[in-house]
Amino acid sequence: MAERRYLINFDVSRVGHVFTDVLVVGGGVAGLRAAIEAARSGQVIVTTKDDLAESTTAYAQGGVAAVLDAADSIDHHVTDTLAVGNGLCDPGVVERLAREGPDRVREMIDWGARFDMHDGRVALGLEGAHSAPRIVHAQGDATGREIVSTLARRAAATESIRAFEQCFVIDLITLDNRCVGALTFHPKYGHQAIWARQTILACGGCGTLYRETTNPPSATGDGPALALRAGAVLRDMEFIQFHPTTLYVAGATRALISEAVRGEGAYLVDRLGARFMQEYYPDAELAPRDVVSRAMVDFIKRSHATTVFLDVRHFPPGRFAARFPTIAALCAQFDLDPEKDLIPVRPAAHYTIGGVRTDERGRTNVAGLLACGECASSGAHGANRLASNSLLEGLVLGRIVGAYAGEATQEIHRTSQPPAMKHHFAPSPRTTLDLGDIRNSLRSLCWRNLGIERSAPRLEETIEITDFWSRYVMDKVFDERFGWETQNMLTVARCIALSALTRKESRGVHYRSDYPTADPERFLGHVELVRGGDGLTTRLSPLERHDR
């Protein structure tokens, strides 16, 4: 199926115009850190489709992985990350994350972040697949919100940064194979073109594609979809990480229960309180997330249950509520007392590992377009992400990408006159299907077929069904966010299915029941997606390595 270049019809002479040096799409940890750094060199606009405080970062309970203890080492952090990444990490990028992480944490403290302390030092927790305690938390289980609040305050105090909240980016504008800004829509101001010398995508993941997710509703995969339409290459889209433990109460929104709970000693048990993870992995509850998630799904299936349970009843009285106040309050909403009751949990989509292909400075194959954070494929995570490395990536690579964007603007002529551009697409005469029903059905389809266990028949079914829906949705011209988001979701779902179908092996978070083992001779590389005149094509590219 041929892919549309732009989702709307437009004439540049008939929309409003805003000019800036750097445009940052997204207001989470990566976007704000990039904006703060880029602002050292010029004017910056940050767009967020919701309020600035409501990015996916704010929902991150876990922490920031950083080597702050003399008993730990940078090499150990690198080794842990590479091991979990199953051969697909870029060692140079991983080294940079681990080496710069401590400085970024200290910088956040200097900027006012309040991390948990113990005996006058930053308290360090242990999480799955880490060889040493190195997880920095805030208020026990509110690390993401503390970080994004600190960055938002810093950005607000920076005169050269403007935040455009409730501003939806419909498409990136390209001219002569260069990104020159974005088409946006604001409920109050209507359509505007934001012209920028450098554009940074930092707009999060695609967890909302899945019926079960820890992500907020805004995580609709906008970044990869925007980039793909603009000509950027996507990479590793088959790698979607599922968090093992989300509170499961029928009829309620799924809520994350941090990895740190198991790091503190919680058990995974059946309804009778019997542990089962030892049957699957020597590290039991502290195994990597993909191992724990698959084990839970297998155990639920074998025991004909709906959930398994977290057991913290052996914790000393008061310890759970003191260590995890947000989770304790969440449990209380459903009359669960963790000191007495088992907590029902099951896996949910949590983190998008793949995304827009970038190099070590965040550059894509489209001039003027950069990406960082969850919407990018930077090489930091490989086939599976080590717990608490995502906030770390946002802080470290956000700074690096922002610095490059600021420097690169100096090489490009600043203009105050928009180019003469227009785009017209004749909408399809087909009947429009109910978008709400399509979105709900798509989320169920992705959970069933693009979830923790995959196979060729399921993946082919997903492609067939999304192609059918796309005939009634992608050829329409919508005038509101829900329609554009649904178009982005259909695009990204198809990307995940095509990538997963191409990778005929199991590696990291990508598990195929018809190819249950790794095949390094054929698939030790990256699956890339390229948009052409005839639609999407996949290709397997060799590993890229940057010097450590």
Coordinates of C-alpha atoms in Angstrom, one line a residue:
M1 CA 0.0 0.0 0.0
A2 CA 1.4 3.4 -1.0
E3 CA 2.0 5.7 2.0
R4 CA 0.8 9.3 2.2
R5 CA 3.5 11.9 2.7
Y6 CA 1.3 14.3 4.6
L7 CA -1.9 13.6 6.6
I8 CA -3.6 16.9 5.8
N9 CA -3.9 19.3 2.9
F10 CA -2.2 22.6 3.4
D11 CA -1.1 25.8 1.7
V12 CA 1.8 27.5 3.6
S13 CA 0.4 30.9 2.6
R14 CA -2.8 30.2 4.6
V15 CA -1.4 29.1 7.9
G16 CA 0.2 30.9 10.8
H17 CA 4.0 30.9 11.1
V18 CA 6.5 30.7 13.9
F19 CA 10.3 30.7 13.5
T20 CA 12.9 29.2 15.8
D21 CA 16.4 27.7 15.8
V22 CA 15.5 24.4 17.3
L23 CA 12.1 22.7 17.5
V24 CA 11.8 19.9 20.1
V25 CA 8.7 17.7 19.7
G26 CA 8.0 16.2 23.1
G27 CA 8.3 17.4 26.7
G28 CA 9.6 14.3 28.6
V29 CA 13.1 13.8 30.1
A30 CA 14.8 13.5 26.7
G31 CA 13.0 16.4 25.1
L32 CA 13.4 18.8 28.0
R33 CA 17.1 17.9 28.5
A34 CA 17.7 18.4 24.8
A35 CA 15.9 21.8 24.8
I36 CA 17.9 23.0 27.8
E37 CA 21.1 22.2 26.1
A38 CA 20.1 23.5 22.7
A39 CA 19.0 26.8 24.3
R40 CA 22.7 27.6 25.1
S41 CA 23.1 28.3 21.3
G42 CA 19.8 29.7 20.2
Q43 CA 16.0 29.9 20.4
V44 CA 14.1 26.7 21.2
I45 CA 10.4 25.8 21.0
V46 CA 9.1 22.7 22.8
T47 CA 5.8 21.3 21.7
T48 CA 3.7 18.9 23.8
K49 CA 0.3 17.5 22.8
D50 CA -0.8 17.5 26.4
D51 CA 0.3 19.5 29.4
L52 CA 4.1 19.6 29.9
A53 CA 3.9 17.6 33.1
E54 CA 2.0 14.7 31.5
S55 CA 4.7 13.0 29.4
T56 CA 5.3 9.2 29.8
T57 CA 8.4 10.2 31.9
A58 CA 6.0 11.3 34.7
Y59 CA 4.7 7.8 35.0
A60 CA 8.2 6.2 35.4
Q61 CA 8.3 4.8 39.0
G62 CA 11.6 3.0 38.7
G63 CA 14.7 5.2 38.8
V64 CA 17.9 6.2 37.1
A65 CA 20.7 3.7 36.8
A66 CA 24.0 5.4 37.7
V67 CA 27.3 4.2 39.2
L68 CA 27.6 6.3 42.3
D69 CA 29.1 3.7 44.7
A70 CA 32.9 2.9 44.9
A71 CA 32.0 -0.8 45.1
D72 CA 30.4 -0.6 41.7
S73 CA 32.0 0.3 38.3
I74 CA 31.3 1.7 34.9
D75 CA 32.5 -1.5 33.3
H76 CA 30.0 -3.5 35.4
H77 CA 27.1 -1.2 34.3
V78 CA 28.2 -1.6 30.7
T79 CA 28.5 -5.4 31.0
D80 CA 25.0 -5.7 32.5
T81 CA 23.5 -3.5 29.8
L82 CA 25.2 -5.5 27.0
A83 CA 24.2 -8.8 28.5
V84 CA 20.5 -7.8 28.6
G85 CA 20.7 -6.3 25.1
N86 CA 21.4 -9.8 23.6
G87 CA 24.0 -8.7 21.1
L88 CA 22.3 -5.7 19.5
C89 CA 23.5 -2.9 21.7
D90 CA 26.0 -0.4 20.4
P91 CA 28.9 -0.7 23.0
G92 CA 30.1 2.9 22.4
V93 CA 26.6 4.3 23.1
V94 CA 26.3 2.1 26.2
E95 CA 29.7 3.2 27.4
R96 CA 28.7 6.8 27.1
L97 CA 25.5 6.3 29.0
A98 CA 27.3 4.5 31.9
R99 CA 30.2 7.0 32.0
E100 CA 28.1 10.2 31.8
G101 CA 25.3 8.9 34.0
P102 CA 26.8 10.0 37.4
D103 CA 27.4 13.5 36.1
R104 CA 23.8 13.8 34.9
V105 CA 22.4 12.7 38.3
R106 CA 24.6 15.2 40.1
E107 CA 23.5 17.8 37.6
M108 CA 19.9 17.1 38.4
I109 CA 20.6 17.4 42.1
D110 CA 22.2 20.8 41.4
W111 CA 19.1 21.8 39.6
G112 CA 16.9 21.0 42.5
A113 CA 15.9 17.3 42.1
R114 CA 15.3 15.6 45.4
F115 CA 16.4 12.0 45.3
D116 CA 16.1 9.6 48.2
M117 CA 19.1 9.8 50.6
H118 CA 20.6 7.4 53.1
D119 CA 23.2 8.5 55.7
G120 CA 23.8 11.7 53.7
R121 CA 24.3 10.0 50.4
V122 CA 22.1 9.2 47.4
A123 CA 20.3 5.9 48.3
L124 CA 20.9 3.2 45.7
G125 CA 18.5 0.3 45.0
L126 CA 18.8 -3.0 43.2
E127 CA 16.7 -4.0 40.2
G128 CA 16.5 -7.0 37.9
A129 CA 19.7 -8.0 35.9
H130 CA 21.8 -5.3 37.6
S131 CA 24.9 -6.8 39.3
A132 CA 25.0 -4.1 42.0
P133 CA 22.7 -1.5 43.7
R134 CA 22.9 1.5 41.4
I135 CA 19.3 2.7 41.0
V136 CA 18.6 6.3 42.1
H137 CA 15.0 6.9 43.2
A138 CA 12.8 9.9 44.2
Q139 CA 10.1 9.6 46.9
G140 CA 10.5 5.8 46.6
D141 CA 8.5 5.4 43.4
A142 CA 8.0 8.8 41.8
T143 CA 11.4 9.3 40.1
G144 CA 10.1 10.1 36.7
R145 CA 7.8 12.9 37.9
E146 CA 10.5 14.4 40.0
I147 CA 12.9 14.5 37.1
V148 CA 10.5 15.9 34.6
S149 CA 9.3 18.5 37.1
T150 CA 12.9 19.6 37.8
L151 CA 13.6 19.8 34.0
A152 CA 10.3 21.7 33.4
R153 CA 11.3 24.3 36.0
R154 CA 14.7 24.7 34.5
A155 CA 13.2 25.1 31.0
A156 CA 10.7 27.6 32.3
A157 CA 13.5 29.7 33.8
T158 CA 15.4 29.7 30.5
E159 CA 14.4 32.8 28.4
S160 CA 15.3 31.2 25.1
I161 CA 12.9 28.3 25.5
R162 CA 9.2 28.6 24.7
A163 CA 6.7 25.8 25.5
F164 CA 3.7 25.2 23.2
E165 CA 1.4 23.0 25.2
Q166 CA -1.6 21.2 23.8
C167 CA 0.1 21.6 20.4
F168 CA -0.2 18.5 18.2
V169 CA 2.5 17.9 15.5
I170 CA 0.6 16.5 12.5
D171 CA 3.6 16.2 10.2
L172 CA 7.2 17.2 9.7
I173 CA 7.8 19.6 6.8
T174 CA 10.6 18.6 4.4
L175 CA 12.0 20.6 1.6
D176 CA 14.7 19.3 -0.8
N177 CA 15.2 16.2 1.5
R178 CA 15.7 18.3 4.6
C179 CA 13.5 18.7 7.6
V180 CA 12.6 22.4 8.0
G181 CA 10.0 22.3 10.7
A182 CA 6.5 20.9 11.4
L183 CA 2.9 21.4 10.7
T184 CA 1.0 21.7 14.0
F185 CA -2.5 22.2 15.3
H186 CA -3.6 23.9 18.5
P187 CA -7.3 23.9 19.6
K188 CA -7.1 27.7 20.2
Y189 CA -4.8 28.9 17.4
G190 CA -5.6 26.3 14.7
H191 CA -3.0 25.2 12.1
Q192 CA 0.5 26.7 12.3
A193 CA 3.8 25.9 10.7
I194 CA 6.8 26.0 13.0
W195 CA 10.0 26.6 11.0
A196 CA 13.2 25.4 12.5
R197 CA 16.8 25.0 11.5
Q198 CA 17.0 21.7 13.5
T199 CA 14.1 19.5 14.6
I200 CA 14.4 17.0 17.5
L201 CA 11.8 14.2 17.9
A202 CA 11.5 13.2 21.5
C203 CA 7.9 12.2 21.7
G204 CA 8.0 8.9 23.5
G205 CA 6.8 5.4 22.6
C206 CA 3.7 3.5 21.3
G207 CA 2.4 1.7 24.4
T208 CA -1.2 2.7 23.7
L209 CA -1.1 0.3 20.7
Y210 CA -1.7 -2.4 23.3
R211 CA -4.8 -3.1 25.3
E212 CA -2.6 -3.7 28.4
T213 CA -0.1 -1.0 28.9
T214 CA 1.6 1.1 31.6
N215 CA 1.7 4.1 29.3
P216 CA -0.6 7.1 29.3
P217 CA -3.1 7.5 26.4
S218 CA -0.8 9.9 24.6
A219 CA 1.8 7.2 23.8
T220 CA 0.5 6.6 20.3
G221 CA 3.7 6.2 18.4
D222 CA 3.7 9.7 16.8
G223 CA 7.5 9.9 16.6
P224 CA 8.2 6.9 14.4
A225 CA 5.1 7.7 12.2
L226 CA 6.2 11.3 11.7
A227 CA 9.7 10.3 10.9
L228 CA 8.7 7.6 8.5
R229 CA 6.5 9.9 6.5
A230 CA 9.4 12.4 6.3
G231 CA 11.7 9.7 4.9
A232 CA 13.6 8.6 8.0
V233 CA 14.6 5.0 8.5
L234 CA 13.1 3.1 11.4
R235 CA 15.0 0.3 13.2
D236 CA 14.3 -2.5 15.6
M237 CA 10.5 -1.9 15.7
E238 CA 9.9 -5.5 16.7
F239 CA 11.4 -4.9 20.1
I240 CA 8.6 -3.9 22.5
Q241 CA 9.3 -4.4 26.2
F242 CA 6.6 -5.7 28.5
H243 CA 6.8 -4.9 32.1
P244 CA 6.1 -8.0 34.2
T245 CA 4.1 -6.4 37.0
T246 CA 1.1 -4.1 36.5
L247 CA -1.7 -4.0 39.0
Y248 CA -4.5 -6.0 37.4
V249 CA -8.0 -5.1 38.5
A250 CA -10.7 -5.8 36.0
G251 CA -12.3 -2.6 34.7
A252 CA -9.5 -0.4 36.0
T253 CA -6.7 1.3 34.1
R254 CA -3.5 -0.8 34.4
A255 CA -1.0 0.7 36.8
L256 CA 2.7 0.0 37.0
I257 CA 4.2 -1.7 40.0
S258 CA 7.9 -0.8 39.9
E259 CA 10.7 -3.3 39.3
A260 CA 12.1 -1.9 42.5
V261 CA 9.5 -3.8 44.5
R262 CA 11.0 -7.1 43.4
G263 CA 14.4 -5.6 43.9
E264 CA 13.4 -5.0 47.6
G265 CA 12.6 -8.7 47.9
A266 CA 9.0 -9.2 46.8
Y267 CA 8.0 -12.6 45.5
L268 CA 5.9 -13.7 42.5
V269 CA 3.5 -16.3 43.7
D270 CA 0.3 -18.2 42.7
R271 CA -3.0 -17.6 44.4
L272 CA -2.0 -19.9 47.3
G273 CA 1.2 -18.0 47.9
A274 CA 3.6 -20.5 46.3
R275 CA 6.6 -19.1 44.4
F276 CA 7.2 -20.3 40.9
M277 CA 10.0 -18.2 39.2
Q278 CA 12.7 -20.5 40.4
E279 CA 11.4 -23.0 37.9
Y280 CA 12.2 -20.6 35.0
Y281 CA 15.4 -18.8 35.9
P282 CA 18.1 -19.0 38.5
D283 CA 17.7 -15.3 39.4
A284 CA 14.0 -16.0 40.0
E285 CA 12.2 -12.6 40.5
L286 CA 15.3 -10.7 39.6
A287 CA 15.6 -12.1 36.1
P288 CA 15.5 -9.8 33.1
R289 CA 12.1 -8.4 32.3
D290 CA 11.5 -10.4 29.1
V291 CA 12.3 -13.6 31.0
V292 CA 9.9 -12.7 33.9
S293 CA 7.1 -11.7 31.5
R294 CA 7.3 -14.9 29.5
A295 CA 7.4 -17.0 32.6
M296 CA 4.4 -15.3 34.0
V297 CA 2.4 -15.7 30.8
D298 CA 3.4 -19.4 30.7
F299 CA 2.5 -19.9 34.3
I300 CA -0.9 -18.2 34.0
K301 CA -1.7 -20.3 30.9
R302 CA -0.6 -23.6 32.6
S303 CA -2.5 -22.8 35.8
H304 CA -5.6 -21.5 34.0
A305 CA -5.5 -18.4 36.0
T306 CA -6.1 -14.7 35.2
T307 CA -3.1 -13.3 37.1
V308 CA -0.3 -14.1 39.4
F309 CA 0.5 -12.1 42.5
L310 CA 3.2 -10.1 44.2
D311 CA 3.8 -11.0 47.8
V312 CA 5.3 -8.5 50.2
R313 CA 3.7 -9.8 53.3
H314 CA 7.1 -10.9 54.6
F315 CA 8.3 -7.2 54.6
P316 CA 8.7 -5.6 58.1
P317 CA 5.6 -3.7 59.1
G318 CA 5.4 -0.3 57.5
R319 CA 8.3 -0.9 55.2
F320 CA 6.3 -1.2 52.0
A321 CA 4.3 2.0 52.5
A322 CA 7.4 3.9 53.4
R323 CA 9.4 2.7 50.5
F324 CA 6.7 2.8 47.9
P325 CA 4.1 5.4 48.9
T326 CA 2.6 5.8 45.4
I327 CA 2.0 2.1 45.0
A328 CA 0.7 1.7 48.5
A329 CA -1.8 4.4 47.8
L330 CA -2.8 2.8 44.5
C331 CA -3.4 -0.5 46.3
A332 CA -5.5 1.2 48.9
Q333 CA -7.8 2.5 46.1
F334 CA -8.8 -1.1 45.6
D335 CA -9.0 -2.1 49.2
L336 CA -5.7 -4.0 49.0
D337 CA -3.4 -4.0 52.0
P338 CA 0.0 -5.3 50.9
E339 CA 0.9 -6.2 54.4
K340 CA -2.0 -8.7 54.4
D341 CA -3.1 -9.2 50.8
L342 CA -1.5 -10.6 47.7
I343 CA -1.3 -8.0 44.9
P344 CA -2.7 -9.2 41.5
V345 CA -0.3 -8.5 38.6
R346 CA 0.2 -9.4 35.0
P347 CA 2.5 -8.1 32.2
A348 CA 1.7 -5.0 30.1
A349 CA 3.4 -3.1 27.2
H350 CA 5.8 -0.8 28.8
Y351 CA 8.6 0.5 26.6
T352 CA 9.3 0.9 22.8
I353 CA 12.9 -0.1 22.3
G354 CA 13.0 0.4 18.5
G355 CA 12.3 3.7 16.7
V356 CA 13.9 6.3 14.5
R357 CA 17.4 5.2 13.5
T358 CA 20.0 7.6 14.9
D359 CA 23.7 7.8 15.2
E360 CA 25.7 8.6 18.3
R361 CA 24.6 12.3 18.1
G362 CA 21.0 11.7 17.4
R363 CA 21.2 12.3 13.7
T364 CA 18.8 10.5 11.4
N365 CA 19.2 10.0 7.6
V366 CA 17.1 13.1 7.0
A367 CA 19.1 16.3 7.2
G368 CA 17.9 18.6 9.9
L369 CA 16.1 15.9 11.8
L370 CA 17.3 14.4 15.0
A371 CA 15.7 12.0 17.6
C372 CA 16.3 11.0 21.2
G373 CA 14.6 9.2 24.0
E374 CA 12.0 6.4 23.6
C375 CA 11.1 7.3 20.0
A376 CA 14.7 6.8 18.8
S377 CA 16.7 3.7 18.2
S378 CA 20.0 4.8 19.5
G379 CA 21.7 1.5 20.1
A380 CA 21.5 1.9 23.9
H381 CA 19.2 -1.0 24.6
G382 CA 19.7 -3.6 21.9
A383 CA 17.0 -6.4 22.0
N384 CA 16.0 -5.7 25.6
R385 CA 16.3 -2.7 27.9
L386 CA 18.0 -3.0 31.3
A387 CA 15.8 -1.6 34.1
S388 CA 16.2 2.1 34.8
N389 CA 18.3 2.8 31.8
S390 CA 15.6 4.7 30.0
L391 CA 15.6 7.8 32.2
L392 CA 19.4 7.6 32.1
E393 CA 19.3 7.5 28.3
G394 CA 17.0 10.6 28.3
L395 CA 19.3 12.6 30.4
V396 CA 22.6 11.6 28.7
L397 CA 21.5 11.4 25.1
G398 CA 19.1 14.3 25.5
R399 CA 22.1 16.5 26.5
I400 CA 24.2 15.2 23.6
V401 CA 21.5 15.6 21.0
G402 CA 20.6 19.1 22.2
A403 CA 24.2 20.2 22.1
Y404 CA 24.6 18.9 18.5
A405 CA 21.3 20.6 17.5
G406 CA 22.5 23.9 18.9
E407 CA 25.9 23.7 17.2
A408 CA 24.3 22.6 13.9
T409 CA 22.0 25.7 13.7
Q410 CA 25.1 27.9 13.4
E411 CA 25.8 26.3 10.0
I412 CA 22.3 27.0 8.5
H413 CA 21.0 30.4 7.3
R414 CA 18.2 31.8 9.5
T415 CA 15.1 32.9 7.6
S416 CA 12.0 34.8 8.5
Q417 CA 10.2 34.0 5.2
P418 CA 8.4 30.6 4.7
P419 CA 9.0 28.8 1.5
A420 CA 6.1 28.6 -1.0
M421 CA 4.6 25.1 -0.3
K422 CA 1.3 23.5 -0.7
H423 CA 0.0 19.9 -0.6
H424 CA -3.3 18.6 -1.8
F425 CA -4.6 15.0 -1.5
A426 CA -8.0 13.9 -2.7
P427 CA -9.7 12.1 0.2
S428 CA -11.0 8.6 -0.4
P429 CA -14.7 8.4 -1.2
R430 CA -14.9 5.2 1.0
T431 CA -17.1 5.4 4.1
T432 CA -15.3 6.3 7.2
L433 CA -15.3 3.5 9.8
D434 CA -15.8 4.3 13.5
L435 CA -12.4 5.5 14.7
G436 CA -13.1 4.6 18.4
D437 CA -14.0 1.1 17.4
I438 CA -11.0 0.7 15.2
R439 CA -8.7 2.0 17.9
N440 CA -10.1 -0.4 20.5
S441 CA -10.0 -3.3 18.1
L442 CA -6.4 -2.4 17.1
R443 CA -5.3 -2.4 20.7
S444 CA -6.8 -5.8 21.3
L445 CA -5.3 -7.1 18.0
C446 CA -1.8 -5.9 19.0
W447 CA -2.1 -7.3 22.4
R448 CA -3.0 -10.7 21.0
N449 CA -0.7 -10.9 18.0
L450 CA 2.2 -8.4 18.7
G451 CA 2.5 -9.1 22.4
I452 CA 4.8 -11.3 24.4
E453 CA 4.4 -14.4 22.2
R454 CA 4.3 -14.1 18.4
S455 CA 4.1 -16.4 15.3
A456 CA 3.9 -16.0 11.6
P457 CA 0.1 -16.7 11.4
R458 CA -0.5 -14.0 14.1
L459 CA 1.8 -11.5 12.4
E460 CA 0.3 -12.1 9.0
E461 CA -3.2 -11.7 10.4
T462 CA -2.1 -8.3 11.9
I463 CA -0.8 -7.1 8.6
E464 CA -3.9 -8.2 6.8
I465 CA -6.3 -6.5 9.3
T466 CA -4.4 -3.3 9.6
D467 CA -4.2 -3.1 5.8
F468 CA -7.9 -3.4 5.6
W469 CA -8.5 -0.7 8.3
S470 CA -5.9 1.5 6.6
R471 CA -7.9 1.6 3.4
Y472 CA -10.7 3.3 5.3
V473 CA -8.5 5.5 7.6
M474 CA -5.2 6.4 6.0
D475 CA -6.8 7.9 2.8
K476 CA -9.0 10.2 4.9
V477 CA -8.2 13.8 5.8
F478 CA -9.1 14.4 9.5
D479 CA -9.3 17.7 11.3
E480 CA -8.7 16.6 14.9
R481 CA -6.1 14.8 17.1
F482 CA -8.0 11.6 17.5
G483 CA -8.0 10.9 13.8
W484 CA -4.3 11.8 13.3
E485 CA -3.3 9.6 16.3
T486 CA -5.3 6.7 14.9
Q487 CA -3.5 7.1 11.6
N488 CA -0.1 7.1 13.4
M489 CA -1.1 4.0 15.4
L490 CA -2.1 2.0 12.3
T491 CA 1.3 3.0 10.7
V492 CA 3.3 1.9 13.7
A493 CA 1.3 -1.3 14.2
R494 CA 2.1 -2.4 10.7
C495 CA 5.8 -1.5 11.2
I496 CA 6.0 -3.7 14.3
A497 CA 4.3 -6.6 12.5
L498 CA 6.5 -6.4 9.4
S499 CA 9.7 -6.2 11.5
A500 CA 8.6 -9.1 13.7
L501 CA 7.8 -11.2 10.7
T502 CA 11.2 -10.4 9.2
R503 CA 13.1 -11.5 12.3
K504 CA 12.7 -15.3 12.2
E505 CA 14.3 -15.9 15.5
S506 CA 13.7 -15.1 19.2
R507 CA 15.9 -12.5 20.8
G508 CA 15.4 -10.3 23.8
V509 CA 11.9 -9.1 24.1
H510 CA 11.0 -10.5 20.7
Y511 CA 9.8 -14.1 21.1
R512 CA 8.4 -16.2 18.3
S513 CA 6.9 -19.5 19.2
D514 CA 7.7 -20.8 15.6
Y515 CA 11.3 -19.7 16.0
P516 CA 11.9 -20.1 19.7
T517 CA 15.7 -19.8 19.7
A518 CA 18.2 -17.2 18.6
D519 CA 19.8 -17.5 15.1
P520 CA 22.9 -15.3 15.2
E521 CA 24.2 -16.5 11.8
R522 CA 21.2 -15.0 10.1
F523 CA 19.8 -12.4 12.4
L524 CA 22.6 -10.8 14.4
G525 CA 21.7 -7.4 13.0
H526 CA 19.0 -4.8 12.8
V527 CA 15.7 -5.0 11.0
E528 CA 15.2 -1.6 9.3
L529 CA 12.0 -0.2 7.7
V530 CA 12.2 2.1 4.7
R531 CA 9.3 4.0 3.1
G532 CA 9.2 3.9 -0.7
G533 CA 6.7 4.6 -3.5
D534 CA 5.3 1.1 -3.2
G535 CA 4.9 1.2 0.6
L536 CA 7.1 -0.2 3.4
T537 CA 9.9 -2.6 2.9
T538 CA 12.2 -4.2 5.5
R539 CA 15.9 -5.0 5.3
L540 CA 18.4 -6.6 7.6
S541 CA 21.4 -4.3 8.2
P542 CA 24.7 -5.2 9.9
L543 CA 25.5 -4.1 13.4
E544 CA 26.8 -0.5 13.8
R545 CA 29.5 0.0 16.4
H546 CA 30.9 3.2 17.8
D547 CA 34.2 3.1 19.7
R548 CA 34.0 2.7 23.4

